[in-house]
Amino acid sequence: MINVGVIGTGMIGQDHIRRMTSVLSGVRVCAVSDVDAATAASVGERVGAAVHTTGQELIADPSVDATLVCSWGPTHEQYVLAAIAAGKPVFCEKPLATTTEACQRIIEAETAYGGRLVQVGYMRRYDSAYRALKAVLDSGQIGNPLLMHCAHRNPSVPGVYEKDMAITDTAVHEIDMVRWMLGEEIRAVRVLVPRRSRNGGILQDPLFLLMETAGGAIVDVEISVNIRYGYDIRGEIVGEDGTAALGELSPLVVRHAGQVATPVPADWRERFIRAYDIELQEWIDGIAGGVPATGPSSWDGYAAAVVSDAGVSALHSGERVPIALMDKPKLYAAEAAA
Ligand code: NAD
Ligand code: ISE
């Protein structure tokens, strides 16, 4: 049984606690912590977990085998570094950190430790639809990929969501997915700014991100975070000999009153429910088996942060922003993605 401590008991923290306590096997939530002490206390009481005042205290708790970081992005670095210093596995929700420099500090700490302790929550790599799309691409059936069209649509976002988060918190999923899907790094990014949705308040919504890969493929991403009708994730690859796209995912089709309708997921929890289950179960099984993490690494978190930083500059400047990564440390050399 792996004893996991959860830092951050907000939306995804509670969702991961639910899956660890009632869906997954071989795991127990033994401790929680949140700057919002009242939420941490009520979640801790509900699942019978110890409540720690700080994340650092939780990581140092000898009964905690591994840590799940689900606090706000800018707070991730301190907890990931503390877990590495304690030599304990840590699963960090995306983004690994909100700046390139913070990700570099994590890479330095993990390489100095000499083994992989960090996994980042880029769960699309575990989604059956994305995996099926990648299998078609890798089979060579549609030829070399030339273009990919993506849409990332949220019905709404919380009040704390700020302008740059369309890139750093939302499009960052496509940034990671594209590196994994196409197996190449991203070499430049531009952001086009259409007229604003009246549903977006002070946000610039939607945005249109254009990425160029090292091999010359072009990827466009529509980011709409106040689309109202539901949570809709779309992706289509245009190859030399054909195209392949994520299908419609609903198991239900209603024909009524001259219309055909299928439900759209309400949010990310519903759309990616199985992907989150699989990513965490594999992480837990790996720890139990003494196998270092095999999912998205600190390097993937770093690469996504570099592109995301470039995306934010492109949003502010309107320019094409080229991207350069540091040399990949040996620790991550064997990884397939880019
Ligand atoms: P949230 O606001 O619902 O919850 C975040 C929690 O972190 C809050 O309870 C807050 O009090 C707590 N917190 C803030 N600072 C803290 C600190 N220094 N120490 C401990 N706790 C702290 O946000 P959320 O939607 O649950 O998102 C949390 C993280 O998960 C973000 O990084 C977000 O990008 C990521 N996320 C990932 C996915 C995904 O699809 N993989 C989906 C949602 C959120
Ligand atoms: C949120 O943090 C997530 O990661 C969701 O998957 C994404 O769709 C949403 O836009 C983010 O804010």
mmCIF file of C-alpha atoms and ligand atoms in Angstrom:
data_model
loop_
_atom_site.group_PDB
_atom_site.id
_atom_site.type_symbol
_atom_site.label_atom_id
_atom_site.label_comp_id
_atom_site.label_asym_id
_atom_site.label_seq_id
_atom_site.Cartn_x
_atom_site.Cartn_y
_atom_site.Cartn_z
ATOM 1 C CA MET A 1 0.000 0.000 0.000
ATOM 2 C CA ILE A 2 1.458 3.366 -1.030
ATOM 3 C CA ASN A 3 0.705 6.231 1.361
ATOM 4 C CA VAL A 4 0.176 9.434 -0.583
ATOM 5 C CA GLY A 5 0.068 12.973 0.822
ATOM 6 C CA VAL A 6 -1.913 15.536 -1.204
ATOM 7 C CA ILE A 7 -0.920 19.217 -1.232
ATOM 8 C CA GLY A 8 -3.781 21.398 -2.473
ATOM 9 C CA THR A 9 -7.315 20.229 -1.774
ATOM 10 C CA GLY A 10 -9.158 22.335 -4.361
ATOM 11 C CA MET A 11 -10.925 21.020 -7.459
ATOM 12 C CA ILE A 12 -8.384 18.594 -8.864
ATOM 13 C CA GLY A 13 -6.942 17.762 -5.439
ATOM 14 C CA GLN A 14 -10.361 16.573 -4.296
ATOM 15 C CA ASP A 15 -10.987 14.755 -7.573
ATOM 16 C CA HIS A 16 -7.664 12.877 -7.276
ATOM 17 C CA ILE A 17 -8.445 12.107 -3.606
ATOM 18 C CA ARG A 18 -11.811 10.670 -4.695
ATOM 19 C CA ARG A 19 -10.141 8.408 -7.267
ATOM 20 C CA MET A 20 -7.390 7.319 -4.852
ATOM 21 C CA THR A 21 -9.915 6.494 -2.143
ATOM 22 C CA SER A 22 -12.650 4.893 -4.252
ATOM 23 C CA VAL A 23 -11.371 3.923 -7.722
ATOM 24 C CA LEU A 24 -7.670 3.043 -7.674
ATOM 25 C CA SER A 25 -5.934 0.190 -5.869
ATOM 26 C CA GLY A 26 -2.790 -0.089 -3.757
ATOM 27 C CA VAL A 27 -3.012 3.471 -2.473
ATOM 28 C CA ARG A 28 -4.148 5.304 0.652
ATOM 29 C CA VAL A 29 -4.447 9.063 1.135
ATOM 30 C CA CYS A 30 -2.672 9.462 4.446
ATOM 31 C CA ALA A 31 -2.168 13.231 4.640
ATOM 32 C CA VAL A 32 -3.427 16.494 3.158
ATOM 33 C CA SER A 33 -2.422 20.145 3.306
ATOM 34 C CA ASP A 34 -3.744 23.417 1.868
ATOM 35 C CA VAL A 35 -3.216 27.096 2.641
ATOM 36 C CA ASP A 36 -6.970 27.109 3.026
ATOM 37 C CA ALA A 37 -6.863 25.304 6.375
ATOM 38 C CA ALA A 38 -10.641 24.891 6.607
ATOM 39 C CA THR A 39 -10.864 23.035 3.283
ATOM 40 C CA ALA A 40 -7.880 20.856 4.174
ATOM 41 C CA ALA A 41 -9.449 20.033 7.553
ATOM 42 C CA SER A 42 -12.799 19.065 6.079
ATOM 43 C CA VAL A 43 -11.233 16.949 3.300
ATOM 44 C CA GLY A 44 -8.833 15.342 5.780
ATOM 45 C CA GLU A 45 -11.674 14.473 8.122
ATOM 46 C CA ARG A 46 -13.760 13.021 5.270
ATOM 47 C CA VAL A 47 -11.037 10.611 4.151
ATOM 48 C CA GLY A 48 -9.348 9.988 7.503
ATOM 49 C CA ALA A 49 -6.078 11.700 6.550
ATOM 50 C CA ALA A 50 -3.725 13.693 8.782
ATOM 51 C CA VAL A 51 -3.859 17.433 8.129
ATOM 52 C CA HIS A 52 -0.552 19.282 7.913
ATOM 53 C CA THR A 53 -0.137 23.021 8.246
ATOM 54 C CA THR A 54 2.368 23.259 5.400
ATOM 55 C CA GLY A 55 3.232 21.213 2.351
ATOM 56 C CA GLN A 56 6.827 20.957 3.551
ATOM 57 C CA GLU A 57 5.640 19.392 6.808
ATOM 58 C CA LEU A 58 3.521 16.907 4.835
ATOM 59 C CA ILE A 59 6.474 15.881 2.651
ATOM 60 C CA ALA A 60 8.670 15.374 5.736
ATOM 61 C CA ASP A 61 6.008 13.190 7.442
ATOM 62 C CA PRO A 62 7.622 9.708 7.669
ATOM 63 C CA SER A 63 4.276 8.045 6.916
ATOM 64 C CA VAL A 64 4.109 9.812 3.497
ATOM 65 C CA ASP A 65 5.688 7.612 0.792
ATOM 66 C CA ALA A 66 4.893 9.945 -2.119
ATOM 67 C CA THR A 67 3.362 13.374 -2.722
ATOM 68 C CA LEU A 68 0.703 14.635 -5.103
ATOM 69 C CA VAL A 69 0.964 18.392 -5.720
ATOM 70 C CA CYS A 70 -2.400 19.945 -6.669
ATOM 71 C CA SER A 71 -1.927 23.528 -5.469
ATOM 72 C CA TRP A 72 -1.810 26.585 -7.784
ATOM 73 C CA GLY A 73 0.860 26.527 -10.486
ATOM 74 C CA PRO A 74 3.174 29.223 -9.013
ATOM 75 C CA THR A 75 3.452 27.176 -5.779
ATOM 76 C CA HIS A 76 4.481 23.883 -7.415
ATOM 77 C CA GLU A 77 8.234 24.492 -7.527
ATOM 78 C CA GLN A 78 8.743 24.730 -3.751
ATOM 79 C CA TYR A 79 6.934 21.428 -3.125
ATOM 80 C CA VAL A 80 8.581 19.528 -5.979
ATOM 81 C CA LEU A 81 12.003 20.696 -4.751
ATOM 82 C CA ALA A 82 11.171 19.677 -1.171
ATOM 83 C CA ALA A 83 10.077 16.210 -2.348
ATOM 84 C CA ILE A 84 13.299 15.761 -4.336
ATOM 85 C CA ALA A 85 15.330 16.887 -1.306
ATOM 86 C CA ALA A 86 13.493 14.229 0.743
ATOM 87 C CA GLY A 87 14.173 11.607 -1.962
ATOM 88 C CA LYS A 88 10.424 10.888 -2.320
ATOM 89 C CA PRO A 89 8.433 10.431 -5.550
ATOM 90 C CA VAL A 90 6.262 13.404 -6.460
ATOM 91 C CA PHE A 91 3.420 13.682 -8.951
ATOM 92 C CA CYS A 92 2.959 17.352 -9.814
ATOM 93 C CA GLU A 93 -0.177 18.543 -11.544
ATOM 94 C CA LYS A 94 0.536 20.598 -14.642
ATOM 95 C CA PRO A 95 2.248 22.951 -15.145
ATOM 96 C CA LEU A 96 5.438 21.658 -13.509
ATOM 97 C CA ALA A 97 6.173 25.303 -12.688
ATOM 98 C CA THR A 98 5.106 28.578 -14.193
ATOM 99 C CA THR A 99 8.512 29.766 -15.422
ATOM 100 C CA THR A 100 11.340 28.222 -17.410
ATOM 101 C CA GLU A 101 13.821 29.096 -14.643
ATOM 102 C CA ALA A 102 11.782 27.277 -11.988
ATOM 103 C CA CYS A 103 11.645 24.159 -14.200
ATOM 104 C CA GLN A 104 15.419 24.372 -14.689
ATOM 105 C CA ARG A 105 15.909 24.423 -10.912
ATOM 106 C CA ILE A 106 13.781 21.277 -10.641
ATOM 107 C CA ILE A 107 15.794 19.569 -13.385
ATOM 108 C CA GLU A 108 19.046 20.533 -11.621
ATOM 109 C CA ALA A 109 17.782 19.096 -8.321
ATOM 110 C CA GLU A 110 16.526 15.861 -9.909
ATOM 111 C CA THR A 111 19.681 15.295 -11.943
ATOM 112 C CA ALA A 112 21.781 15.945 -8.818
ATOM 113 C CA TYR A 113 19.653 13.339 -7.026
ATOM 114 C CA GLY A 114 20.544 11.008 -9.909
ATOM 115 C CA GLY A 115 17.189 9.401 -10.720
ATOM 116 C CA ARG A 116 13.647 10.230 -11.726
ATOM 117 C CA LEU A 117 11.372 11.236 -8.854
ATOM 118 C CA VAL A 118 9.071 13.651 -10.674
ATOM 119 C CA GLN A 119 6.059 13.008 -12.884
ATOM 120 C CA VAL A 120 3.948 15.805 -14.368
ATOM 121 C CA GLY A 121 0.162 15.555 -14.805
ATOM 122 C CA TYR A 122 -0.063 15.784 -18.590
ATOM 123 C CA MET A 123 -2.872 13.236 -18.672
ATOM 124 C CA ARG A 124 -3.727 13.482 -22.368
ATOM 125 C CA ARG A 125 -0.919 10.987 -23.010
ATOM 126 C CA TYR A 126 -3.125 8.440 -21.158
ATOM 127 C CA ASP A 127 -6.378 9.256 -22.979
ATOM 128 C CA SER A 128 -7.666 6.441 -25.196
ATOM 129 C CA ALA A 129 -8.713 8.787 -28.031
ATOM 130 C CA TYR A 130 -5.329 10.562 -28.157
ATOM 131 C CA ARG A 131 -3.552 7.193 -27.913
ATOM 132 C CA ALA A 132 -5.625 5.850 -30.845
ATOM 133 C CA LEU A 133 -4.763 8.969 -32.863
ATOM 134 C CA LYS A 134 -1.070 8.495 -32.119
ATOM 135 C CA ALA A 135 -1.254 4.808 -33.085
ATOM 136 C CA VAL A 136 -2.661 5.731 -36.525
ATOM 137 C CA LEU A 137 0.033 8.360 -36.986
ATOM 138 C CA ASP A 138 2.838 6.038 -35.879
ATOM 139 C CA SER A 139 1.561 3.275 -38.210
ATOM 140 C CA GLY A 140 2.423 5.498 -41.175
ATOM 141 C CA GLN A 141 -1.089 5.073 -42.629
ATOM 142 C CA ILE A 142 -1.690 8.800 -43.204
ATOM 143 C CA GLY A 143 1.944 9.553 -44.107
ATOM 144 C CA ASN A 144 4.098 12.308 -42.688
ATOM 145 C CA PRO A 145 2.083 14.765 -40.524
ATOM 146 C CA LEU A 146 2.002 18.234 -42.083
ATOM 147 C CA LEU A 147 -0.584 20.091 -40.017
ATOM 148 C CA MET A 148 -2.565 19.616 -36.826
ATOM 149 C CA HIS A 149 -5.738 21.527 -35.959
ATOM 150 C CA CYS A 150 -6.697 21.661 -32.271
ATOM 151 C CA ALA A 151 -9.412 23.298 -30.221
ATOM 152 C CA HIS A 152 -9.407 23.565 -26.425
ATOM 153 C CA ARG A 153 -12.747 24.863 -25.240
ATOM 154 C CA ASN A 154 -13.837 25.378 -21.628
ATOM 155 C CA PRO A 155 -17.423 26.367 -20.830
ATOM 156 C CA SER A 156 -16.122 28.915 -18.291
ATOM 157 C CA VAL A 157 -13.137 29.510 -15.998
ATOM 158 C CA PRO A 158 -12.899 30.543 -12.319
ATOM 159 C CA GLY A 159 -12.508 34.198 -11.286
ATOM 160 C CA VAL A 160 -8.807 33.697 -10.458
ATOM 161 C CA TYR A 161 -8.075 32.878 -14.118
ATOM 162 C CA GLU A 162 -5.881 35.615 -15.656
ATOM 163 C CA LYS A 163 -5.120 36.586 -19.262
ATOM 164 C CA ASP A 164 -1.819 34.690 -19.657
ATOM 165 C CA MET A 165 -3.362 31.522 -18.215
ATOM 166 C CA ALA A 166 -4.989 30.853 -21.602
ATOM 167 C CA ILE A 167 -1.417 29.877 -22.567
ATOM 168 C CA THR A 168 0.206 28.815 -19.266
ATOM 169 C CA ASP A 169 -2.712 26.849 -17.809
ATOM 170 C CA THR A 170 -4.855 25.848 -20.807
ATOM 171 C CA ALA A 171 -2.875 25.678 -24.092
ATOM 172 C CA VAL A 172 0.000 24.092 -22.156
ATOM 173 C CA HIS A 173 -1.897 20.795 -22.546
ATOM 174 C CA GLU A 174 -1.705 21.083 -26.349
ATOM 175 C CA ILE A 175 1.959 22.111 -26.088
ATOM 176 C CA ASP A 176 2.750 18.868 -24.257
ATOM 177 C CA MET A 177 0.402 16.767 -26.384
ATOM 178 C CA VAL A 178 1.925 18.014 -29.659
ATOM 179 C CA ARG A 179 5.507 17.252 -28.528
ATOM 180 C CA TRP A 180 4.384 13.738 -27.548
ATOM 181 C CA MET A 181 2.085 13.151 -30.543
ATOM 182 C CA LEU A 182 4.505 14.321 -33.239
ATOM 183 C CA GLY A 183 7.681 13.315 -31.368
ATOM 184 C CA GLU A 184 9.350 16.652 -32.136
ATOM 185 C CA GLU A 185 10.146 19.824 -30.262
ATOM 186 C CA ILE A 186 8.395 23.115 -31.038
ATOM 187 C CA ARG A 187 10.678 25.703 -32.637
ATOM 188 C CA ALA A 188 8.514 28.840 -32.766
ATOM 189 C CA VAL A 189 5.161 30.195 -31.704
ATOM 190 C CA ARG A 190 2.797 33.038 -32.647
ATOM 191 C CA VAL A 191 -0.486 34.084 -31.092
ATOM 192 C CA LEU A 192 -3.290 35.698 -33.086
ATOM 193 C CA VAL A 193 -5.877 37.727 -31.233
ATOM 194 C CA PRO A 194 -9.400 37.690 -32.672
ATOM 195 C CA ARG A 195 -12.140 40.007 -31.465
ATOM 196 C CA ARG A 196 -13.285 39.262 -27.924
ATOM 197 C CA SER A 197 -16.165 37.133 -26.801
ATOM 198 C CA ARG A 198 -18.706 39.077 -24.756
ATOM 199 C CA ASN A 199 -18.651 36.090 -22.355
ATOM 200 C CA GLY A 200 -14.964 36.560 -21.517
ATOM 201 C CA GLY A 201 -15.098 39.610 -19.224
ATOM 202 C CA ILE A 202 -11.625 41.181 -19.024
ATOM 203 C CA LEU A 203 -9.983 38.130 -20.607
ATOM 204 C CA GLN A 204 -8.784 38.117 -24.201
ATOM 205 C CA ASP A 205 -10.932 35.193 -25.246
ATOM 206 C CA PRO A 206 -10.563 33.400 -27.620
ATOM 207 C CA LEU A 207 -6.897 33.152 -28.661
ATOM 208 C CA PHE A 208 -5.372 31.390 -31.641
ATOM 209 C CA LEU A 209 -1.940 29.832 -31.118
ATOM 210 C CA LEU A 210 0.246 28.838 -34.068
ATOM 211 C CA MET A 211 3.185 26.506 -33.372
ATOM 212 C CA GLU A 212 5.924 25.345 -35.755
ATOM 213 C CA THR A 213 7.656 22.069 -34.990
ATOM 214 C CA ALA A 214 11.364 21.436 -35.500
ATOM 215 C CA GLY A 215 10.538 19.361 -38.587
ATOM 216 C CA GLY A 216 8.305 22.048 -40.123
ATOM 217 C CA ALA A 217 4.783 20.874 -39.246
ATOM 218 C CA ILE A 218 2.323 23.649 -38.306
ATOM 219 C CA VAL A 219 -0.124 23.273 -35.424
ATOM 220 C CA ASP A 220 -3.002 25.657 -34.734
ATOM 221 C CA VAL A 221 -4.821 25.759 -31.404
ATOM 222 C CA GLU A 222 -8.046 27.642 -30.730
ATOM 223 C CA ILE A 223 -8.258 28.452 -27.015
ATOM 224 C CA SER A 224 -11.755 29.421 -25.921
ATOM 225 C CA VAL A 225 -12.377 29.486 -22.190
ATOM 226 C CA ASN A 226 -15.916 30.850 -22.049
ATOM 227 C CA ILE A 227 -17.611 28.885 -24.810
ATOM 228 C CA ARG A 228 -20.576 28.110 -22.568
ATOM 229 C CA TYR A 229 -21.887 24.969 -24.372
ATOM 230 C CA GLY A 230 -19.519 22.471 -22.700
ATOM 231 C CA TYR A 231 -15.938 21.182 -22.497
ATOM 232 C CA ASP A 232 -14.802 20.323 -25.993
ATOM 233 C CA ILE A 233 -11.358 19.050 -26.944
ATOM 234 C CA ARG A 234 -10.708 18.589 -30.653
ATOM 235 C CA GLY A 235 -7.725 17.492 -32.694
ATOM 236 C CA GLU A 236 -7.140 16.555 -36.313
ATOM 237 C CA ILE A 237 -3.871 15.648 -37.987
ATOM 238 C CA VAL A 238 -3.448 16.279 -41.702
ATOM 239 C CA GLY A 239 -0.930 13.869 -43.187
ATOM 240 C CA GLU A 240 0.433 13.430 -46.700
ATOM 241 C CA ASP A 241 -1.945 10.554 -47.457
ATOM 242 C CA GLY A 242 -4.963 11.176 -45.225
ATOM 243 C CA THR A 243 -6.221 12.702 -42.026
ATOM 244 C CA ALA A 244 -6.988 11.343 -38.560
ATOM 245 C CA ALA A 245 -9.030 13.082 -35.870
ATOM 246 C CA LEU A 246 -10.319 12.583 -32.343
ATOM 247 C CA GLY A 247 -13.877 11.266 -32.727
ATOM 248 C CA GLU A 248 -17.038 12.382 -31.019
ATOM 249 C CA LEU A 249 -16.825 10.695 -27.622
ATOM 250 C CA SER A 250 -20.368 10.457 -26.336
ATOM 251 C CA PRO A 251 -21.804 6.955 -25.898
ATOM 252 C CA LEU A 252 -25.293 8.444 -26.429
ATOM 253 C CA VAL A 253 -27.049 9.863 -29.509
ATOM 254 C CA VAL A 254 -30.570 11.265 -29.180
ATOM 255 C CA ARG A 255 -32.749 11.698 -32.272
ATOM 256 C CA HIS A 256 -35.722 13.893 -31.457
ATOM 257 C CA ALA A 257 -37.846 16.601 -33.009
ATOM 258 C CA GLY A 258 -35.904 16.662 -36.265
ATOM 259 C CA GLN A 259 -32.499 16.833 -34.547
ATOM 260 C CA VAL A 260 -29.609 14.514 -33.695
ATOM 261 C CA ALA A 261 -27.896 15.373 -30.390
ATOM 262 C CA THR A 262 -24.997 13.971 -28.356
ATOM 263 C CA PRO A 263 -24.064 15.292 -24.888
ATOM 264 C CA VAL A 264 -20.850 17.316 -24.501
ATOM 265 C CA PRO A 265 -18.762 16.763 -21.304
ATOM 266 C CA ALA A 266 -19.328 19.395 -18.622
ATOM 267 C CA ASP A 267 -15.646 19.836 -17.763
ATOM 268 C CA TRP A 268 -12.156 18.273 -17.740
ATOM 269 C CA ARG A 269 -13.090 15.949 -14.869
ATOM 270 C CA GLU A 270 -15.693 14.250 -17.047
ATOM 271 C CA ARG A 271 -13.817 14.319 -20.386
ATOM 272 C CA PHE A 272 -10.535 12.909 -19.058
ATOM 273 C CA ILE A 273 -11.829 10.794 -16.161
ATOM 274 C CA ARG A 274 -10.263 7.536 -17.381
ATOM 275 C CA ALA A 275 -6.995 9.213 -18.396
ATOM 276 C CA TYR A 276 -6.543 10.573 -14.851
ATOM 277 C CA ASP A 277 -7.339 7.115 -13.432
ATOM 278 C CA ILE A 278 -4.729 5.443 -15.627
ATOM 279 C CA GLU A 279 -1.964 8.016 -15.117
ATOM 280 C CA LEU A 280 -2.272 7.827 -11.316
ATOM 281 C CA GLN A 281 -2.695 4.029 -11.149
ATOM 282 C CA GLU A 282 0.463 3.568 -13.255
ATOM 283 C CA TRP A 283 2.325 6.055 -11.071
ATOM 284 C CA ILE A 284 1.269 4.217 -7.899
ATOM 285 C CA ASP A 285 2.078 0.790 -9.370
ATOM 286 C CA GLY A 286 5.504 2.080 -10.414
ATOM 287 C CA ILE A 287 6.270 3.283 -6.884
ATOM 288 C CA ALA A 288 5.065 -0.017 -5.420
ATOM 289 C CA GLY A 289 7.294 -1.915 -7.851
ATOM 290 C CA GLY A 290 10.302 0.304 -7.153
ATOM 291 C CA VAL A 291 10.307 1.473 -10.786
ATOM 292 C CA PRO A 292 11.215 5.126 -11.448
ATOM 293 C CA ALA A 293 8.401 7.247 -12.943
ATOM 294 C CA THR A 294 7.864 6.637 -16.654
ATOM 295 C CA GLY A 295 5.211 9.292 -17.369
ATOM 296 C CA PRO A 296 5.797 12.944 -18.387
ATOM 297 C CA SER A 297 9.058 14.041 -16.780
ATOM 298 C CA SER A 298 10.654 17.210 -15.473
ATOM 299 C CA TRP A 299 12.156 17.561 -18.962
ATOM 300 C CA ASP A 300 8.654 17.492 -20.470
ATOM 301 C CA GLY A 301 7.527 20.000 -17.841
ATOM 302 C CA TYR A 302 10.511 22.221 -18.708
ATOM 303 C CA ALA A 303 9.981 21.982 -22.490
ATOM 304 C CA ALA A 304 6.291 22.855 -22.080
ATOM 305 C CA ALA A 305 7.229 25.824 -19.867
ATOM 306 C CA VAL A 306 9.706 27.183 -22.443
ATOM 307 C CA VAL A 307 7.057 27.051 -25.184
ATOM 308 C CA SER A 308 4.464 28.467 -22.821
ATOM 309 C CA ASP A 309 6.779 31.383 -21.877
ATOM 310 C CA ALA A 310 7.354 32.009 -25.604
ATOM 311 C CA GLY A 311 3.578 31.880 -26.132
ATOM 312 C CA VAL A 312 3.052 34.552 -23.481
ATOM 313 C CA SER A 313 5.719 36.778 -25.155
ATOM 314 C CA ALA A 314 4.054 36.177 -28.514
ATOM 315 C CA LEU A 315 0.674 37.128 -27.052
ATOM 316 C CA HIS A 316 2.077 40.414 -25.730
ATOM 317 C CA SER A 317 4.257 41.283 -28.735
ATOM 318 C CA GLY A 318 2.198 39.930 -31.623
ATOM 319 C CA GLU A 319 5.497 38.573 -33.022
ATOM 320 C CA ARG A 320 6.717 35.102 -33.995
ATOM 321 C CA VAL A 321 8.859 33.972 -31.041
ATOM 322 C CA PRO A 322 11.602 31.379 -31.693
ATOM 323 C CA ILE A 323 12.242 28.722 -29.053
ATOM 324 C CA ALA A 324 15.547 27.238 -27.878
ATOM 325 C CA LEU A 325 15.829 24.473 -25.302
ATOM 326 C CA MET A 326 18.878 23.764 -23.158
ATOM 327 C CA ASP A 327 20.727 20.494 -23.764
ATOM 328 C CA LYS A 328 18.746 17.513 -22.547
ATOM 329 C CA PRO A 329 20.372 15.973 -19.444
ATOM 330 C CA LYS A 330 21.295 12.270 -19.724
ATOM 331 C CA LEU A 331 18.704 11.364 -17.079
ATOM 332 C CA TYR A 332 15.946 12.059 -19.612
ATOM 333 C CA ALA A 333 17.801 10.884 -22.734
ATOM 334 C CA ALA A 334 15.947 7.586 -23.111
ATOM 335 C CA GLU A 335 12.530 9.213 -23.248
ATOM 336 C CA ALA A 336 10.633 8.780 -26.489
ATOM 337 C CA ALA A 337 8.909 12.190 -26.561
ATOM 338 C CA ALA A 338 10.943 14.626 -28.572
HETATM 339 P P1 NAD B 1 -8.176 25.184 -7.196
HETATM 340 O O1 NAD B 1 -8.072 26.668 -7.029
HETATM 341 O O2 NAD B 1 -9.528 24.557 -7.216
HETATM 342 O O3 NAD B 1 -7.339 24.447 -6.048
HETATM 343 C C1 NAD B 1 -6.034 24.808 -5.744
HETATM 344 C C2 NAD B 1 -5.866 24.666 -4.229
HETATM 345 O O4 NAD B 1 -4.496 24.960 -3.923
HETATM 346 C C3 NAD B 1 -6.739 25.641 -3.421
HETATM 347 O O5 NAD B 1 -7.468 24.928 -2.459
HETATM 348 C C4 NAD B 1 -5.731 26.576 -2.772
HETATM 349 O O6 NAD B 1 -6.112 27.034 -1.484
HETATM 350 C C5 NAD B 1 -4.503 25.668 -2.695
HETATM 351 N N1 NAD B 1 -3.239 26.380 -2.565
HETATM 352 C C6 NAD B 1 -2.879 27.551 -3.128
HETATM 353 N N2 NAD B 1 -1.627 27.867 -2.762
HETATM 354 C C7 NAD B 1 -1.177 26.860 -1.963
HETATM 355 C C8 NAD B 1 0.023 26.617 -1.289
HETATM 356 N N3 NAD B 1 1.067 27.459 -1.352
HETATM 357 N N4 NAD B 1 0.132 25.473 -0.571
HETATM 358 C C9 NAD B 1 -0.891 24.599 -0.493
HETATM 359 N N5 NAD B 1 -2.069 24.802 -1.103
HETATM 360 C C10 NAD B 1 -2.215 25.908 -1.831
HETATM 361 O O7 NAD B 1 -7.362 24.835 -8.529
HETATM 362 P P2 NAD B 1 -7.402 23.485 -9.371
HETATM 363 O O8 NAD B 1 -8.290 23.685 -10.542
HETATM 364 O O9 NAD B 1 -7.596 22.320 -8.480
HETATM 365 O O10 NAD B 1 -5.913 23.483 -9.965
HETATM 366 C C11 NAD B 1 -4.795 23.128 -9.187
HETATM 367 C C12 NAD B 1 -3.645 22.716 -10.114
HETATM 368 O O11 NAD B 1 -4.066 21.612 -10.885
HETATM 369 C C13 NAD B 1 -3.230 23.805 -11.118
HETATM 370 O O12 NAD B 1 -1.840 23.715 -11.324
HETATM 371 C C14 NAD B 1 -3.966 23.419 -12.391
HETATM 372 O O13 NAD B 1 -3.305 23.841 -13.558
HETATM 373 C C15 NAD B 1 -3.952 21.898 -12.284
HETATM 374 N N6 NAD B 1 -5.101 21.300 -12.981
HETATM 375 C C16 NAD B 1 -4.854 20.304 -13.858
HETATM 376 C C17 NAD B 1 -5.895 19.752 -14.574
HETATM 377 C C18 NAD B 1 -5.625 18.720 -15.612
HETATM 378 O O14 NAD B 1 -6.440 18.580 -16.501
HETATM 379 N N7 NAD B 1 -4.540 17.985 -15.528
HETATM 380 C C19 NAD B 1 -7.213 20.175 -14.348
HETATM 381 C C20 NAD B 1 -7.426 21.158 -13.391
HETATM 382 C C21 NAD B 1 -6.363 21.715 -12.695
HETATM 383 C C1 ISE B 2 -7.253 23.512 -16.117
HETATM 384 O O1 ISE B 2 -6.234 23.850 -15.191
HETATM 385 C C2 ISE B 2 -6.899 22.227 -16.794
HETATM 386 O O2 ISE B 2 -5.819 21.740 -16.740
HETATM 387 C C3 ISE B 2 -7.925 21.771 -17.759
HETATM 388 O O3 ISE B 2 -7.574 20.519 -18.307
HETATM 389 C C4 ISE B 2 -7.999 22.822 -18.841
HETATM 390 O O4 ISE B 2 -8.966 22.458 -19.808
HETATM 391 C C5 ISE B 2 -8.357 24.169 -18.250
HETATM 392 O O5 ISE B 2 -8.372 25.147 -19.273
HETATM 393 C C6 ISE B 2 -7.331 24.572 -17.195
HETATM 394 O O6 ISE B 2 -7.691 25.818 -16.628
#
